[in-house]
Coordinates of C-alpha atoms in Angstrom, one line a residue:
Chain Y
M1 CA 4.9 -18.4 4.5
D2 CA 2.1 -16.6 6.2
S3 CA 2.3 -18.9 9.2
D4 CA 5.9 -17.7 9.9
V5 CA 4.6 -14.1 10.0
E6 CA 1.7 -15.0 12.4
Q7 CA 4.1 -16.8 14.7
L8 CA 6.5 -13.9 14.8
L9 CA 3.6 -11.6 15.6
R10 CA 2.5 -13.9 18.4
Q11 CA 6.0 -13.7 19.8
G12 CA 5.8 -9.8 19.6
Q13 CA 8.5 -9.6 17.0
R14 CA 6.8 -7.0 14.9
D15 CA 9.9 -5.8 13.0
R16 CA 10.9 -9.3 11.9
A17 CA 7.3 -10.1 11.0
F18 CA 7.3 -7.0 8.8
E19 CA 10.5 -8.0 7.1
R20 CA 9.0 -11.3 6.3
I21 CA 5.9 -9.6 4.9
L22 CA 8.2 -7.6 2.6
D23 CA 9.9 -10.7 1.4
L24 CA 6.6 -12.4 0.7
Y25 CA 4.4 -9.6 -0.6
E26 CA 6.4 -6.6 -1.9
T27 CA 6.3 -7.7 -5.6
K28 CA 2.7 -8.9 -5.5
V29 CA 1.5 -5.7 -3.8
F30 CA 3.3 -3.6 -6.3
R31 CA 1.9 -5.6 -9.3
L32 CA -1.6 -5.4 -7.9
I33 CA -1.4 -1.6 -7.5
F34 CA 0.3 -1.3 -10.9
S35 CA -2.7 -3.1 -12.4
L36 CA -5.0 -0.5 -10.9
V37 CA -3.0 2.7 -11.6
G38 CA -1.0 1.8 -14.7
N39 CA 2.1 3.8 -13.8
T40 CA 5.3 2.3 -12.4
A41 CA 6.5 5.3 -10.4
R42 CA 3.1 5.9 -8.9
A43 CA 2.5 2.2 -8.2
E44 CA 5.9 2.1 -6.3
E45 CA 4.9 5.2 -4.3
L46 CA 1.5 3.7 -3.4
A47 CA 3.1 0.3 -2.6
Q48 CA 5.3 2.2 -0.1
D49 CA 2.3 3.9 1.4
S50 CA 0.6 0.5 1.7
F51 CA 3.5 -1.0 3.6
V52 CA 3.7 1.9 6.0
K53 CA -0.1 1.3 6.7
I54 CA 0.5 -2.4 7.0
W55 CA 3.3 -1.7 9.6
Q56 CA 1.0 0.7 11.5
A57 CA -1.8 -1.8 11.6
L58 CA 0.2 -4.9 12.1
E59 CA -0.5 -5.1 15.8
L60 CA -4.2 -5.1 15.1
F61 CA -4.0 -8.1 12.7
D62 CA -6.1 -10.7 14.4
G63 CA -5.9 -13.6 11.9
R64 CA -9.6 -13.5 11.1
A65 CA -8.9 -13.0 7.4
S66 CA -5.8 -14.6 5.9
L67 CA -2.7 -12.4 6.0
G68 CA -2.6 -12.1 2.2
T69 CA -6.3 -11.0 2.0
W70 CA -5.6 -8.4 4.7
I71 CA -2.5 -7.1 2.9
Y72 CA -4.2 -6.9 -0.5
T73 CA -7.2 -5.1 1.0
I74 CA -4.9 -2.4 2.4
A75 CA -3.1 -2.2 -1.0
R76 CA -6.4 -2.0 -3.0
N77 CA -7.8 0.6 -0.6
T78 CA -4.7 2.7 -0.9
A79 CA -4.9 2.6 -4.7
F80 CA -8.6 3.4 -4.8
T81 CA -8.2 6.4 -2.5
Y82 CA -5.5 7.7 -4.8
L83 CA -7.6 7.1 -7.9
R84 CA -10.6 8.8 -6.4
A85 CA -8.5 11.8 -5.4
E86 CA -7.0 11.9 -8.9
S87 CA -10.3 11.7 -10.6
Y88 CA -11.5 14.7 -8.6
R89 CA -8.3 16.6 -9.1
R90 CA -7.9 16.5 -12.9
T91 CA -8.6 14.7 -16.1
V92 CA -5.6 12.6 -17.2
P93 CA -4.0 13.6 -20.5
L94 CA -4.4 10.7 -22.9
E95 CA -0.6 10.2 -23.5
S96 CA 0.1 9.6 -19.8
V97 CA -2.4 6.8 -19.5
A98 CA -0.4 4.2 -21.5
E99 CA 2.9 3.2 -20.0
P100 CA 5.9 2.9 -22.3
V101 CA 6.1 -0.9 -22.8
A102 CA 9.2 -2.9 -22.7
R103 CA 8.3 -4.8 -25.9
L104 CA 6.3 -2.7 -28.3
D105 CA 6.2 -4.7 -31.6
S106 CA 3.0 -4.3 -33.5
E107 CA 1.4 -7.6 -32.3
D108 CA 1.9 -6.8 -28.6
Y109 CA 0.7 -3.3 -29.1
G110 CA -2.4 -4.6 -30.9
I111 CA -3.4 -7.0 -28.1
R112 CA -2.8 -4.3 -25.4
R113 CA -5.2 -2.0 -27.3
L114 CA -7.8 -4.8 -27.4
V115 CA -7.4 -5.5 -23.7
E116 CA -8.0 -1.9 -23.0
R117 CA -11.4 -2.2 -24.6
L118 CA -12.5 -4.9 -22.2
P119 CA -14.7 -4.1 -19.2
E120 CA -12.7 -2.8 -16.3
D121 CA -13.0 -6.0 -14.1
Q122 CA -12.1 -8.3 -17.0
R123 CA -9.2 -6.1 -18.0
Q124 CA -7.8 -6.2 -14.4
V125 CA -8.2 -10.0 -14.2
V126 CA -6.4 -10.5 -17.5
T127 CA -3.4 -8.2 -16.7
L128 CA -2.9 -9.6 -13.2
Y129 CA -3.2 -13.1 -14.6
C130 CA -0.3 -12.4 -16.9
Y131 CA 1.8 -10.6 -14.2
Q132 CA 1.2 -13.5 -11.8
E133 CA 2.4 -16.1 -14.2
Q134 CA -1.1 -17.3 -14.9
S135 CA -2.0 -18.2 -11.3
V136 CA -5.7 -18.0 -11.0
E137 CA -5.4 -18.5 -7.2
D138 CA -3.1 -15.5 -6.8
V139 CA -5.4 -13.3 -8.9
A140 CA -8.4 -14.4 -6.8
Q141 CA -6.7 -13.6 -3.5
M142 CA -5.4 -10.3 -4.8
L143 CA -8.8 -9.1 -6.0
D144 CA -10.7 -10.8 -3.1
L145 CA -12.8 -12.8 -5.6
P146 CA -13.8 -16.4 -5.7
I147 CA -11.6 -18.6 -7.9
G148 CA -14.7 -19.5 -10.0
T149 CA -15.4 -15.8 -10.7
V150 CA -11.8 -15.2 -11.9
K151 CA -12.1 -18.2 -14.1
S152 CA -15.4 -17.1 -15.6
Q153 CA -14.1 -13.5 -16.2
L154 CA -11.0 -14.9 -17.9
F155 CA -13.2 -17.1 -20.0
R156 CA -15.4 -14.1 -21.0
A157 CA -12.3 -11.9 -21.6
R158 CA -10.7 -14.6 -23.9
R159 CA -13.9 -14.9 -25.8
M160 CA -14.3 -11.2 -26.3
L161 CA -10.6 -10.8 -27.2
A162 CA -11.0 -13.6 -29.8
E163 CA -14.0 -11.9 -31.3
M164 CA -12.3 -8.6 -31.4
M165 CA -9.2 -10.2 -33.1
K166 CA -11.4 -11.7 -35.7
E167 CA -13.0 -8.3 -36.4
V168 CA -9.6 -6.7 -36.7
N169 CA -8.2 -9.3 -39.0
A170 CA -11.4 -9.4 -41.2
Chain P
M1 CA -7.8 -24.7 -27.8
N2 CA -5.0 -23.6 -30.1
D3 CA -6.6 -20.2 -30.4
E4 CA -6.7 -20.0 -26.6
C5 CA -3.0 -21.0 -26.3
S6 CA -1.9 -18.4 -28.9
L7 CA -4.0 -15.8 -27.2
D8 CA -2.4 -16.6 -23.8
E9 CA 1.0 -16.4 -25.5
L10 CA 0.2 -13.1 -27.0
L11 CA -1.0 -11.7 -23.7
T12 CA 2.0 -13.1 -21.8
R13 CA 4.3 -11.4 -24.3
A14 CA 2.5 -8.1 -24.3
Y15 CA 2.0 -7.9 -20.5
V16 CA 5.5 -8.2 -19.0
A17 CA 5.3 -7.8 -15.2
P18 CA 6.8 -4.5 -14.1
Q19 CA 9.8 -4.7 -11.8
L20 CA 10.2 -2.9 -8.4
G21 CA 13.0 -0.3 -8.2
V22 CA 16.2 -1.4 -6.4
G23 CA 15.7 1.2 -3.7
F24 CA 12.1 0.2 -2.8
R25 CA 12.8 -1.7 0.4
A26 CA 15.3 0.9 1.6
S27 CA 12.7 3.6 1.1
V28 CA 10.1 1.6 3.0
R29 CA 12.5 1.0 5.9
M30 CA 13.3 4.7 6.0
R31 CA 9.6 5.6 6.2
I32 CA 9.1 3.1 9.0
R33 CA 12.0 4.6 11.0
A34 CA 10.4 8.0 10.6
E35 CA 7.1 6.6 11.7
K36 CA 8.7 5.1 14.8
R37 CA 10.2 8.4 15.7
K38 CA 6.9 10.1 15.2
Q39 CA 5.1 7.6 17.5
L40 CA 7.8 8.1 20.2
W41 CA 7.4 11.9 20.1
E42 CA 3.6 11.5 20.3
M43 CA 4.0 9.2 23.3
L44 CA 6.4 11.6 25.0
S45 CA 4.1 14.5 24.2
S46 CA 1.1 12.8 25.8
L47 CA 3.3 12.2 29.0
V48 CA 4.4 15.8 29.4
A49 CA 1.1 17.2 30.8
P50 CA 0.4 14.5 33.4
G51 CA 4.1 14.3 34.4
A52 CA 4.4 18.1 34.9
G53 CA 1.1 18.0 36.9
V54 CA 2.3 15.4 39.3
I55 CA 5.7 17.2 39.9
S56 CA 4.2 20.6 40.4
S57 CA 1.4 19.2 42.7
G58 CA 4.2 17.7 44.9
I59 CA 6.2 20.9 45.0
F60 CA 3.2 23.0 45.9
A61 CA 1.8 20.6 48.5
F62 CA 5.2 21.1 50.2
L63 CA 5.4 24.9 49.8
V64 CA 1.9 26.2 50.4
P65 CA 1.7 25.5 54.1
Q66 CA 5.0 27.4 54.6
V67 CA 5.0 30.3 52.2
A68 CA 1.5 30.7 50.7
S69 CA 1.9 33.9 48.8
L70 CA 5.2 33.0 47.2
A71 CA 3.9 29.5 46.3
L72 CA 0.8 31.0 44.6
T73 CA 2.9 33.5 42.6
L74 CA 5.3 30.8 41.6
G75 CA 2.3 28.7 40.6
L76 CA 1.0 31.3 38.3
I77 CA 4.4 31.9 36.7
L78 CA 5.1 28.2 36.3
G79 CA 1.6 27.5 35.0
G80 CA 2.1 30.1 32.3
A81 CA 5.6 28.9 31.5
T82 CA 4.6 25.2 31.3
Y83 CA 1.7 26.1 29.0
L84 CA 4.1 27.9 26.7
G85 CA 6.5 25.0 27.0
Q86 CA 3.8 22.6 26.0
L87 CA 2.8 24.7 22.9
L88 CA 6.5 24.7 21.9
F89 CA 6.8 21.0 22.4
I90 CA 3.7 20.3 20.3
W91 CA 5.0 22.6 17.6
L92 CA 8.4 20.8 17.6
T93 CA 6.7 17.4 17.5
E94 CA 4.8 18.4 14.4
E95 CA 7.9 19.9 12.7
L96 CA 9.8 16.7 13.3
G97 CA 6.9 14.6 12.2
E98 CA 6.8 16.4 8.9
S99 CA 10.6 16.3 8.2

């Protein structure tokens, strides 16, 4: 729990606090970054960068924002910095955009292609919602959005997906 | 409602959460250790100049009243040598930081 980490920090046990942070957040940070960059190896590398930054800044954490919000902000900024640098550096070849998926039967592939046609903010909410076992609260904290906004984006995304599916099936 | 359920099922099946590699945590720990070493070297580096200043001031405060010309010559030689030493130290620090 976040309160354990804050207590360890108050006691000056930075290394133990950091280990606890890894226990609590390594998977979530990785999934958040993956939802932004769409590549497993790159997401893992950026998650490592994020945790090094978290370690460096840990002494400055003052508890004004919740620990989770603070950690996700560092992770998002790390991913955005990478994405900005990448967009200046080169255009991504089309075949490297899509990750090889674990299950690629035609139905799964079809829905993924439809999700890719959603607006960026809705696409991210939908993918994180699936990765986080349909927890709206988790998604809201990861993206620093109000829960109501996440719910409305999910609602709009579902409606758009349903319409697109109708068009495809017609 | 059924449509919504089946859509959620479809999404859940299509978007399987990616898994972290087994070496992730070990890599993070390794990078943190490197970061700690770098911080230690940076701290030592920032102590070298004032430390050397204090020691040399003490030595020359003792020597100048007794052998002024020798002390001033020594001062010039030591000043040059410590400047070169500091350059070498900073270079080594940067090399270690990058490795």
